[in-house]
Amino acid sequence: MSYPFPGTDGGACWVVVASLVPTALCLIIWKLWNMHNHSLRDMKCSLPLPPGSMGLPLLGESLHFVTMGANFYRKRLKSYGGVSKTNILGNPTILVLGAKNVRKILMGETSLVASYWPQSVRTLMGEGTVSHSEGPTHKTRRKSIVKAFNHAALSSYLLESQDIFRFYINRWCRQGTVLGFEECKKLSLRFACHVLIGFQISEKELGQLIELYAVFSDGLFSIPLKIPGSGFHKGMVAREKLMEKIGEFLDRRKEWSGPPDALTYMMKQSEEELSRKELKEVAMELLLTGHVTAGSAACSLLLYLGRNREVLDRVVEELRQHNMYDDVGGLTLEQLGQLKYVSNVVKEVVRIAPPVGGGFRKALKTFELDGYQVPKGWTVAFSIREAQEQSDIFPDGDKFDPDRWDDMTMEREHFFPFGAGRRVCVGKELGKLMLKIFVVELAINCRWNLLNEYPVIEEMPVPRPVDGLPAVFSSLQKLEI
């Protein structure tokens, strides 16, 4: 018998060869991956790429991004500073942290960057949504929906908003112990259905929508592979069911004779006639942004007010000063505008726990950030959460302190929980209004004890307590529903 190498055991040699070949292939693939990423830099620009890691071939650092959530940004900030490079969700990406840099990105719409979301988000949301439309289509749709959030429209939403909040607060007090996050999602989805879309739905249908949106939201930032059992595949299944449900609600909406809603305002002002598919996608987007982000912000209010009893006492004091504590009648915009401390509370909640923690853009041209190049065509991912929490103008940025807003003179440069520039959240005034009403109704009608004042917070896609925020509610007075 002959052996492949003189004086050696053939079997042992083949074991060595078999182990070396995969290792060599991995090294070659890794080298080619790094060469490919390096070639993506703009060679016409003398500035270097930011520091960072591009991760594994093809996958990049997508798994870390999806599993670590906000901690991914924090780790990058600690390791590489305010600007770094990576590869996530299939795209070479520049991560942008720090208030000055994030604001530059937000204000650079159409000049430096264009609106962009990962493929998983675009596919699940659909191209007919306002946030994903571009150019003239985006301008037209945004112009029409802005009318749904002007002073007159906001005034028309007040009474129904109060009724919804009181109904849920009363129910929480009757139940005693509730899961704050789950209840805030129900409250905000009911609010979105009635005030934004004009849907009148049953409690059973509300529960079905919440379950579908939970699966849908979990799939938004995922690897866009339709593998059965994956987050993206589950999200697509949930999307199909949501579109079917929303279609049913739209048909039923013709029979709804309640107060004006945002969708009605939008359709009256629209210069284009939306197809049924586009209308369903717009409704799905309004319901998503109107309850997922709003529910998260409402839950954060419960958490920080429950943890800081002295803040709630200050709210009560302000309401008494304006003769609003004992009057549970209809609020007006003018009354809410007088409540400076309530406004401070809302600002502080969305500063420390912004319901939308960040976003994505696409570089339209190569430009500079902190001495590094951001190459044309690369994705730009920015973090609002870290920018606001670690800004120099917010001493002790991780501390909940509504009083900090009394002396704030530069908030525009460092505070953008609803975005900024051309893509600023069109419903931000309604969002702030909803939170102010919620604070007032909580202060007037109930008290609550958190069973865990310092829960673990999962921050993607929105901040939410892992334990659901269990709390015990008790009524201060009999509510009139």
Short mmCIF file of C-alpha atoms in Angstrom, two decimals:
data_model
loop_
_atom_site.label_atom_id
_atom_site.label_comp_id
_atom_site.label_asym_id
_atom_site.label_seq_id
_atom_site.Cartn_x
_atom_site.Cartn_y
_atom_site.Cartn_z
CA MET A 1 0.00 0.00 0.00
CA SER A 2 1.34 3.44 -0.85
CA TYR A 3 0.88 6.60 1.22
CA PRO A 4 0.42 10.18 0.02
CA PHE A 5 3.62 11.26 1.81
CA PRO A 6 6.68 9.05 2.44
CA GLY A 7 7.13 7.95 5.99
CA THR A 8 3.71 9.18 7.13
CA ASP A 9 0.38 7.69 7.94
CA GLY A 10 -2.02 8.51 5.08
CA GLY A 11 -5.10 8.74 7.28
CA ALA A 12 -3.48 11.25 9.59
CA CYS A 13 -2.38 13.40 6.67
CA TRP A 14 -5.80 13.54 5.18
CA VAL A 15 -7.19 14.62 8.58
CA VAL A 16 -4.69 17.47 8.62
CA VAL A 17 -5.50 18.46 5.04
CA ALA A 18 -9.23 18.23 5.68
CA SER A 19 -8.90 20.61 8.62
CA LEU A 20 -6.59 23.07 6.87
CA VAL A 21 -8.67 23.51 3.71
CA PRO A 22 -11.79 24.99 5.43
CA THR A 23 -9.54 27.23 7.52
CA ALA A 24 -7.76 28.46 4.41
CA LEU A 25 -11.07 29.08 2.64
CA CYS A 26 -12.37 31.06 5.62
CA LEU A 27 -9.22 33.19 5.63
CA ILE A 28 -9.55 33.82 1.89
CA ILE A 29 -13.24 34.74 2.21
CA TRP A 30 -12.42 37.03 5.15
CA LYS A 31 -9.64 38.71 3.13
CA LEU A 32 -11.92 39.19 0.11
CA TRP A 33 -14.67 40.56 2.40
CA ASN A 34 -12.34 43.15 3.87
CA MET A 35 -11.01 44.08 0.41
CA HIS A 36 -14.58 44.46 -0.83
CA ASN A 37 -15.56 46.72 2.04
CA HIS A 38 -12.43 48.81 1.63
CA SER A 39 -13.21 49.25 -2.07
CA LEU A 40 -16.56 50.80 -1.17
CA ARG A 41 -14.90 53.94 0.19
CA ASP A 42 -14.88 57.03 -2.02
CA MET A 43 -11.37 57.03 -3.48
CA LYS A 44 -11.83 60.65 -4.64
CA CYS A 45 -12.07 61.75 -1.01
CA SER A 46 -8.86 62.05 0.98
CA LEU A 47 -10.60 61.50 4.29
CA PRO A 48 -10.40 58.02 5.84
CA LEU A 49 -13.32 55.78 6.60
CA PRO A 50 -14.34 55.84 10.27
CA PRO A 51 -12.98 53.16 12.59
CA GLY A 52 -15.08 50.08 13.18
CA SER A 53 -15.68 46.48 12.21
CA MET A 54 -17.57 45.16 9.20
CA GLY A 55 -18.29 41.86 10.90
CA LEU A 56 -18.69 38.49 9.23
CA PRO A 57 -18.82 38.00 5.44
CA LEU A 58 -22.33 38.65 4.10
CA LEU A 59 -23.92 38.76 7.57
CA GLY A 60 -21.77 41.65 8.74
CA GLU A 61 -22.82 42.57 12.28
CA SER A 62 -26.54 42.05 11.64
CA LEU A 63 -26.96 39.41 14.34
CA HIS A 64 -25.37 41.68 16.95
CA PHE A 65 -27.52 44.60 15.81
CA VAL A 66 -30.76 42.59 15.98
CA THR A 67 -30.03 40.87 19.30
CA MET A 68 -28.28 43.69 21.19
CA GLY A 69 -30.66 46.50 20.25
CA ALA A 70 -29.70 49.85 21.79
CA ASN A 71 -26.67 48.26 23.49
CA PHE A 72 -25.19 47.81 20.02
CA TYR A 73 -24.97 51.60 19.69
CA ARG A 74 -23.64 52.05 23.22
CA LYS A 75 -20.89 49.50 22.68
CA ARG A 76 -19.89 51.14 19.39
CA LEU A 77 -19.79 54.56 21.03
CA LYS A 78 -17.49 53.25 23.75
CA SER A 79 -15.24 51.39 21.29
CA TYR A 80 -15.05 53.77 18.33
CA GLY A 81 -16.57 57.13 19.28
CA GLY A 82 -19.36 59.10 17.62
CA VAL A 83 -18.80 57.91 14.04
CA SER A 84 -17.97 54.32 13.06
CA LYS A 85 -18.40 51.88 10.20
CA THR A 86 -20.16 48.52 10.16
CA ASN A 87 -22.27 46.28 7.94
CA ILE A 88 -25.82 45.61 9.12
CA LEU A 89 -28.94 44.23 7.49
CA GLY A 90 -27.09 43.71 4.21
CA ASN A 91 -25.62 47.21 3.82
CA PRO A 92 -22.29 48.93 4.55
CA THR A 93 -23.29 51.43 7.20
CA ILE A 94 -21.97 54.48 9.02
CA LEU A 95 -23.21 54.63 12.64
CA VAL A 96 -23.75 58.21 13.81
CA LEU A 97 -23.92 59.16 17.48
CA GLY A 98 -23.79 62.53 19.24
CA ALA A 99 -26.30 65.38 19.09
CA LYS A 100 -24.39 67.58 16.63
CA ASN A 101 -23.81 64.79 14.13
CA VAL A 102 -27.32 63.37 14.41
CA ARG A 103 -28.85 66.79 13.84
CA LYS A 104 -26.63 67.26 10.77
CA ILE A 105 -28.06 64.05 9.35
CA LEU A 106 -31.66 64.94 10.19
CA MET A 107 -31.35 68.42 8.70
CA GLY A 108 -29.46 67.14 5.65
CA GLU A 109 -32.49 65.58 3.96
CA THR A 110 -32.21 66.01 0.13
CA SER A 111 -28.82 67.76 0.40
CA LEU A 112 -26.68 65.12 2.13
CA VAL A 113 -28.98 62.15 2.68
CA ALA A 114 -32.28 60.67 1.55
CA SER A 115 -34.86 58.79 3.56
CA TYR A 116 -34.01 55.13 3.75
CA TRP A 117 -35.09 52.11 5.72
CA PRO A 118 -33.65 48.57 5.66
CA GLN A 119 -35.22 46.14 3.23
CA SER A 120 -37.05 44.35 6.05
CA VAL A 121 -38.82 47.59 7.06
CA ARG A 122 -39.64 48.63 3.48
CA THR A 123 -41.08 45.24 2.61
CA LEU A 124 -43.19 44.92 5.76
CA MET A 125 -44.47 48.51 5.75
CA GLY A 126 -45.08 48.74 1.99
CA GLU A 127 -44.15 51.46 -0.47
CA GLY A 128 -47.51 53.24 -0.16
CA THR A 129 -46.82 54.61 3.32
CA VAL A 130 -46.03 58.27 3.96
CA SER A 131 -42.68 57.52 5.61
CA HIS A 132 -41.44 55.50 2.63
CA SER A 133 -42.76 57.65 -0.19
CA GLU A 134 -40.31 59.89 -2.03
CA GLY A 135 -40.21 63.12 -4.03
CA PRO A 136 -43.51 64.64 -5.21
CA THR A 137 -45.53 61.72 -3.79
CA HIS A 138 -44.11 62.26 -0.31
CA LYS A 139 -44.61 66.02 -0.55
CA THR A 140 -48.25 65.64 -1.64
CA ARG A 141 -49.15 63.06 1.01
CA ARG A 142 -47.36 64.92 3.76
CA LYS A 143 -49.11 68.15 2.78
CA SER A 144 -52.51 66.49 2.98
CA ILE A 145 -51.92 64.77 6.31
CA VAL A 146 -50.52 67.92 7.96
CA LYS A 147 -54.08 69.30 7.91
CA ALA A 148 -55.08 66.45 10.20
CA PHE A 149 -52.86 67.88 12.95
CA ASN A 150 -53.50 71.61 12.80
CA HIS A 151 -55.06 73.58 15.69
CA ALA A 152 -58.67 73.02 14.62
CA ALA A 153 -58.17 69.30 14.09
CA LEU A 154 -56.36 68.83 17.40
CA SER A 155 -59.19 70.64 19.20
CA SER A 156 -61.71 68.27 17.66
CA TYR A 157 -59.84 65.23 19.02
CA LEU A 158 -59.75 66.39 22.65
CA LEU A 159 -63.10 65.21 23.98
CA GLU A 160 -62.87 61.70 22.58
CA SER A 161 -59.25 61.41 23.73
CA GLN A 162 -60.24 62.24 27.29
CA ASP A 163 -63.10 59.75 27.19
CA ILE A 164 -60.77 56.97 26.06
CA PHE A 165 -58.17 57.71 28.74
CA ARG A 166 -60.77 57.89 31.50
CA PHE A 167 -62.34 54.64 30.40
CA TYR A 168 -59.04 52.78 30.67
CA ILE A 169 -57.95 54.44 33.91
CA ASN A 170 -61.30 53.52 35.45
CA ARG A 171 -60.89 49.94 34.28
CA TRP A 172 -57.36 49.71 35.66
CA CYS A 173 -58.62 50.90 39.04
CA ARG A 174 -61.36 48.25 39.03
CA GLN A 175 -58.89 45.51 38.06
CA GLY A 176 -56.32 46.59 40.63
CA THR A 177 -53.17 44.90 39.33
CA VAL A 178 -52.42 45.34 35.62
CA LEU A 179 -49.47 45.05 33.26
CA GLY A 180 -48.76 48.68 32.42
CA PHE A 181 -47.17 48.13 29.02
CA GLU A 182 -49.92 45.85 27.74
CA GLU A 183 -52.62 48.23 28.97
CA CYS A 184 -50.90 51.26 27.45
CA LYS A 185 -50.80 49.44 24.11
CA LYS A 186 -54.55 48.78 24.35
CA LEU A 187 -55.24 52.39 25.31
CA SER A 188 -53.10 53.83 22.52
CA LEU A 189 -54.43 51.43 19.88
CA ARG A 190 -58.02 52.32 20.84
CA PHE A 191 -56.96 55.97 20.61
CA ALA A 192 -55.39 55.38 17.18
CA CYS A 193 -58.42 53.48 15.88
CA HIS A 194 -60.93 56.15 16.94
CA VAL A 195 -58.98 59.39 16.60
CA LEU A 196 -56.65 58.62 13.69
CA ILE A 197 -58.63 56.21 11.52
CA GLY A 198 -62.25 56.37 12.63
CA PHE A 199 -62.50 52.62 13.27
CA GLN A 200 -65.02 51.44 15.84
CA ILE A 201 -63.87 48.00 16.89
CA SER A 202 -64.76 45.46 19.58
CA GLU A 203 -62.54 44.45 22.48
CA LYS A 204 -61.90 41.11 20.76
CA GLU A 205 -60.82 42.82 17.54
CA LEU A 206 -58.58 45.16 19.55
CA GLY A 207 -56.83 42.16 21.09
CA GLN A 208 -56.35 40.58 17.67
CA LEU A 209 -54.78 43.77 16.30
CA ILE A 210 -52.41 44.04 19.26
CA GLU A 211 -51.21 40.45 18.78
CA LEU A 212 -50.69 40.98 15.04
CA TYR A 213 -48.87 44.28 15.50
CA ALA A 214 -46.60 42.74 18.15
CA VAL A 215 -45.42 40.08 15.68
CA PHE A 216 -45.28 42.64 12.86
CA SER A 217 -43.16 45.06 14.93
CA ASP A 218 -40.73 42.35 16.03
CA GLY A 219 -40.04 41.56 12.37
CA LEU A 220 -39.34 45.13 11.26
CA PHE A 221 -35.62 45.06 12.03
CA SER A 222 -34.69 41.55 10.98
CA ILE A 223 -32.67 39.79 8.33
CA PRO A 224 -35.03 39.91 5.30
CA LEU A 225 -35.07 36.20 4.51
CA LYS A 226 -38.42 34.45 4.15
CA ILE A 227 -37.35 31.42 6.14
CA PRO A 228 -40.28 29.79 7.95
CA GLY A 229 -40.05 30.56 11.63
CA SER A 230 -37.83 33.60 11.20
CA GLY A 231 -38.84 37.02 12.53
CA PHE A 232 -39.16 38.39 9.01
CA HIS A 233 -41.36 35.52 7.83
CA LYS A 234 -43.60 35.87 10.88
CA GLY A 235 -43.80 39.61 10.21
CA MET A 236 -44.90 39.03 6.62
CA VAL A 237 -47.64 36.63 7.74
CA ALA A 238 -48.81 39.20 10.29
CA ARG A 239 -48.78 41.91 7.59
CA GLU A 240 -51.12 39.90 5.36
CA LYS A 241 -53.55 39.40 8.23
CA LEU A 242 -53.34 43.10 9.21
CA MET A 243 -54.09 44.23 5.67
CA GLU A 244 -57.10 41.92 5.58
CA LYS A 245 -58.40 43.20 8.92
CA ILE A 246 -57.86 46.84 7.97
CA GLY A 247 -59.72 46.24 4.72
CA GLU A 248 -62.69 44.95 6.73
CA PHE A 249 -62.54 47.99 9.02
CA LEU A 250 -62.39 50.37 6.05
CA ASP A 251 -65.56 48.81 4.64
CA ARG A 252 -67.25 49.16 8.02
CA ARG A 253 -65.95 52.71 8.42
CA LYS A 254 -68.61 53.99 6.03
CA GLU A 255 -71.14 53.30 8.78
CA TRP A 256 -69.12 55.14 11.43
CA SER A 257 -70.65 58.49 12.36
CA GLY A 258 -68.33 59.49 15.18
CA PRO A 259 -66.21 62.66 15.49
CA PRO A 260 -63.83 63.67 12.67
CA ASP A 261 -60.66 61.58 12.47
CA ALA A 262 -57.20 62.17 11.00
CA LEU A 263 -57.77 59.92 7.98
CA THR A 264 -60.92 61.86 7.05
CA TYR A 265 -59.03 65.15 7.26
CA MET A 266 -56.26 63.66 5.12
CA MET A 267 -58.59 62.33 2.42
CA LYS A 268 -60.46 65.64 2.19
CA GLN A 269 -57.21 67.55 1.69
CA SER A 270 -55.49 65.02 -0.58
CA GLU A 271 -54.64 66.05 -4.14
CA GLU A 272 -54.50 62.41 -5.22
CA GLU A 273 -56.94 59.54 -4.95
CA LEU A 274 -55.37 56.65 -3.10
CA SER A 275 -55.89 53.13 -4.36
CA ARG A 276 -57.41 50.67 -1.90
CA LYS A 277 -54.00 49.07 -1.33
CA GLU A 278 -52.40 52.47 -0.66
CA LEU A 279 -55.24 53.43 1.68
CA LYS A 280 -54.80 50.21 3.65
CA GLU A 281 -51.04 50.80 3.90
CA VAL A 282 -51.55 54.39 5.08
CA ALA A 283 -54.07 53.18 7.68
CA MET A 284 -51.67 50.43 8.78
CA GLU A 285 -48.88 53.00 9.17
CA LEU A 286 -51.07 55.39 11.16
CA LEU A 287 -52.17 52.59 13.47
CA LEU A 288 -48.58 51.39 13.91
CA THR A 289 -47.07 54.79 14.70
CA GLY A 290 -50.18 55.82 16.61
CA HIS A 291 -50.12 52.93 19.04
CA VAL A 292 -46.69 51.29 19.15
CA THR A 293 -44.73 54.49 19.75
CA ALA A 294 -47.54 56.19 21.71
CA GLY A 295 -48.05 53.09 23.85
CA SER A 296 -44.34 53.00 24.63
CA ALA A 297 -44.33 56.71 25.61
CA ALA A 298 -47.45 56.26 27.78
CA CYS A 299 -45.83 53.29 29.54
CA SER A 300 -42.68 55.38 30.13
CA LEU A 301 -44.89 58.01 31.77
CA LEU A 302 -46.32 55.38 34.12
CA LEU A 303 -42.81 54.19 34.92
CA TYR A 304 -41.19 57.56 35.63
CA LEU A 305 -44.17 59.12 37.42
CA GLY A 306 -44.61 55.95 39.48
CA ARG A 307 -40.92 55.95 40.37
CA ASN A 308 -40.84 59.70 41.15
CA ARG A 309 -43.85 60.45 43.35
CA GLU A 310 -42.70 64.03 43.97
CA VAL A 311 -43.09 64.74 40.25
CA LEU A 312 -46.71 63.61 40.30
CA ASP A 313 -47.27 65.80 43.37
CA ARG A 314 -45.93 68.78 41.43
CA VAL A 315 -48.34 68.00 38.58
CA VAL A 316 -51.26 67.98 41.04
CA GLU A 317 -50.06 71.29 42.48
CA GLU A 318 -49.97 72.88 39.02
CA LEU A 319 -53.46 71.60 38.20
CA ARG A 320 -54.77 73.11 41.44
CA GLN A 321 -53.14 76.46 40.62
CA HIS A 322 -55.08 76.53 37.33
CA ASN A 323 -58.35 75.30 38.90
CA MET A 324 -58.17 72.13 36.85
CA TYR A 325 -57.75 69.46 39.53
CA ASP A 326 -61.37 69.21 40.65
CA ASP A 327 -62.83 69.91 37.20
CA VAL A 328 -62.97 66.72 35.15
CA GLY A 329 -64.81 68.41 32.31
CA GLY A 330 -63.57 68.80 28.77
CA LEU A 331 -60.03 70.13 28.42
CA THR A 332 -59.12 72.78 25.87
CA LEU A 333 -55.85 73.39 24.03
CA GLU A 334 -55.60 76.72 25.79
CA GLN A 335 -55.81 75.07 29.23
CA LEU A 336 -53.19 72.48 28.35
CA GLY A 337 -50.95 75.23 27.02
CA GLN A 338 -50.87 76.82 30.49
CA LEU A 339 -49.45 73.68 32.14
CA LYS A 340 -45.71 74.36 31.91
CA TYR A 341 -44.69 71.67 34.39
CA VAL A 342 -46.84 69.04 32.66
CA SER A 343 -45.11 70.04 29.43
CA ASN A 344 -41.73 69.64 31.15
CA VAL A 345 -42.71 66.15 32.31
CA VAL A 346 -43.65 65.10 28.78
CA LYS A 347 -40.42 66.56 27.35
CA GLU A 348 -38.33 64.73 29.92
CA VAL A 349 -40.05 61.40 29.25
CA VAL A 350 -39.45 61.57 25.49
CA ARG A 351 -35.89 62.80 26.10
CA ILE A 352 -34.86 59.93 28.34
CA ALA A 353 -36.99 57.28 26.58
CA PRO A 354 -37.72 58.48 23.00
CA PRO A 355 -40.31 56.12 21.50
CA VAL A 356 -38.37 56.15 18.22
CA GLY A 357 -34.76 55.62 19.22
CA GLY A 358 -33.17 56.27 15.84
CA GLY A 359 -33.47 55.84 12.11
CA PHE A 360 -31.75 55.32 8.77
CA ARG A 361 -30.76 57.43 5.76
CA LYS A 362 -28.85 56.88 2.52
CA ALA A 363 -25.88 59.12 1.67
CA LEU A 364 -26.61 61.07 -1.54
CA LYS A 365 -22.99 62.20 -1.81
CA THR A 366 -19.76 61.78 0.07
CA PHE A 367 -19.52 64.15 3.02
CA GLU A 368 -17.54 64.63 6.22
CA LEU A 369 -18.38 63.83 9.85
CA ASP A 370 -15.83 64.32 12.60
CA GLY A 371 -12.95 64.15 10.13
CA TYR A 372 -14.13 60.92 8.46
CA GLN A 373 -15.79 60.32 5.12
CA VAL A 374 -19.36 59.11 4.78
CA PRO A 375 -19.23 57.55 1.29
CA LYS A 376 -21.96 58.12 -1.25
CA GLY A 377 -24.41 55.23 -1.35
CA TRP A 378 -23.69 53.98 2.18
CA THR A 379 -26.47 53.61 4.72
CA VAL A 380 -26.38 56.04 7.64
CA ALA A 381 -27.82 54.78 10.94
CA PHE A 382 -28.29 57.34 13.71
CA SER A 383 -29.31 57.11 17.36
CA ILE A 384 -31.62 59.73 18.85
CA ARG A 385 -31.62 57.98 22.22
CA GLU A 386 -27.87 58.24 22.85
CA ALA A 387 -27.70 61.76 21.36
CA GLN A 388 -30.26 63.08 23.85
CA GLU A 389 -29.08 61.07 26.83
CA GLN A 390 -25.41 62.01 26.49
CA SER A 391 -25.67 65.59 25.23
CA ASP A 392 -23.48 68.06 27.11
CA ILE A 393 -26.43 70.38 27.79
CA PHE A 394 -28.23 67.67 29.79
CA PRO A 395 -26.22 67.20 33.02
CA ASP A 396 -26.80 63.75 34.50
CA GLY A 397 -28.51 62.73 31.29
CA ASP A 398 -29.68 59.39 32.67
CA LYS A 399 -31.54 61.13 35.51
CA PHE A 400 -35.27 61.92 35.19
CA ASP A 401 -35.53 65.65 35.96
CA PRO A 402 -38.41 67.72 34.50
CA ASP A 403 -37.00 70.85 36.16
CA ARG A 404 -34.08 70.86 33.73
CA TRP A 405 -36.42 72.31 31.08
CA ASP A 406 -37.01 75.55 33.02
CA ASP A 407 -33.64 76.93 31.94
CA MET A 408 -33.25 75.19 28.61
CA THR A 409 -32.13 77.56 25.83
CA MET A 410 -30.62 75.20 23.23
CA GLU A 411 -33.13 72.38 23.09
CA ARG A 412 -33.51 72.49 19.30
CA GLU A 413 -29.87 71.55 18.82
CA HIS A 414 -29.92 68.63 21.24
CA PHE A 415 -33.54 67.51 21.52
CA PHE A 416 -35.31 65.81 18.63
CA PRO A 417 -37.47 62.91 19.90
CA PHE A 418 -39.78 63.34 16.89
CA GLY A 419 -36.96 63.84 14.39
CA ALA A 420 -36.14 67.11 12.64
CA GLY A 421 -36.00 68.67 9.21
CA ARG A 422 -38.15 67.58 6.27
CA ARG A 423 -38.93 64.19 7.82
CA VAL A 424 -39.95 65.43 11.26
CA CYS A 425 -42.87 63.36 12.59
CA VAL A 426 -46.00 64.90 11.11
CA GLY A 427 -48.07 63.83 14.12
CA LYS A 428 -45.73 65.12 16.81
CA GLU A 429 -48.19 67.74 18.10
CA LEU A 430 -50.88 65.10 18.52
CA GLY A 431 -48.36 62.83 20.24
CA LYS A 432 -47.42 65.54 22.74
CA LEU A 433 -51.09 66.43 23.23
CA MET A 434 -51.99 62.81 23.96
CA LEU A 435 -49.25 62.51 26.57
CA LYS A 436 -50.27 65.76 28.28
CA ILE A 437 -53.89 64.61 28.52
CA PHE A 438 -52.70 61.27 29.88
CA VAL A 439 -50.65 62.98 32.61
CA VAL A 440 -53.60 65.17 33.60
CA GLU A 441 -56.09 62.29 33.70
CA LEU A 442 -53.72 60.10 35.74
CA ALA A 443 -53.10 62.88 38.27
CA ILE A 444 -56.78 63.70 38.67
CA ASN A 445 -58.21 60.21 38.82
CA CYS A 446 -55.85 57.61 40.26
CA ARG A 447 -52.64 56.58 42.01
CA TRP A 448 -50.53 53.52 41.34
CA ASN A 449 -47.69 51.53 42.85
CA LEU A 450 -45.11 49.87 40.63
CA LEU A 451 -44.32 46.31 41.67
CA ASN A 452 -40.86 46.73 40.10
CA GLU A 453 -39.60 50.31 39.93
CA TYR A 454 -36.45 49.41 37.99
CA PRO A 455 -37.41 46.86 35.33
CA VAL A 456 -35.08 45.75 32.56
CA ILE A 457 -35.90 47.84 29.48
CA GLU A 458 -35.79 46.36 26.00
CA GLU A 459 -35.32 49.32 23.65
CA MET A 460 -35.96 47.99 20.13
CA PRO A 461 -38.14 48.52 18.25
CA VAL A 462 -39.49 50.74 21.07
CA PRO A 463 -38.64 51.03 24.80
CA ARG A 464 -40.63 48.52 26.81
CA PRO A 465 -40.20 46.84 30.21
CA VAL A 466 -39.38 43.17 29.88
CA ASP A 467 -41.70 42.32 32.79
CA GLY A 468 -44.61 44.31 31.29
CA LEU A 469 -44.51 46.87 34.15
CA PRO A 470 -46.91 45.32 36.70
CA ALA A 471 -48.65 48.00 38.78
CA VAL A 472 -51.47 48.26 41.31
CA PHE A 473 -54.00 51.03 40.56
CA SER A 474 -56.50 52.63 42.91
CA SER A 475 -59.17 55.25 42.21
CA LEU A 476 -59.20 58.71 43.77
CA GLN A 477 -62.78 59.40 42.79
CA LYS A 478 -65.65 57.94 40.84
CA LEU A 479 -65.08 58.52 37.15
CA GLU A 480 -67.89 59.53 34.88
CA ILE A 481 -67.61 57.59 31.65
#
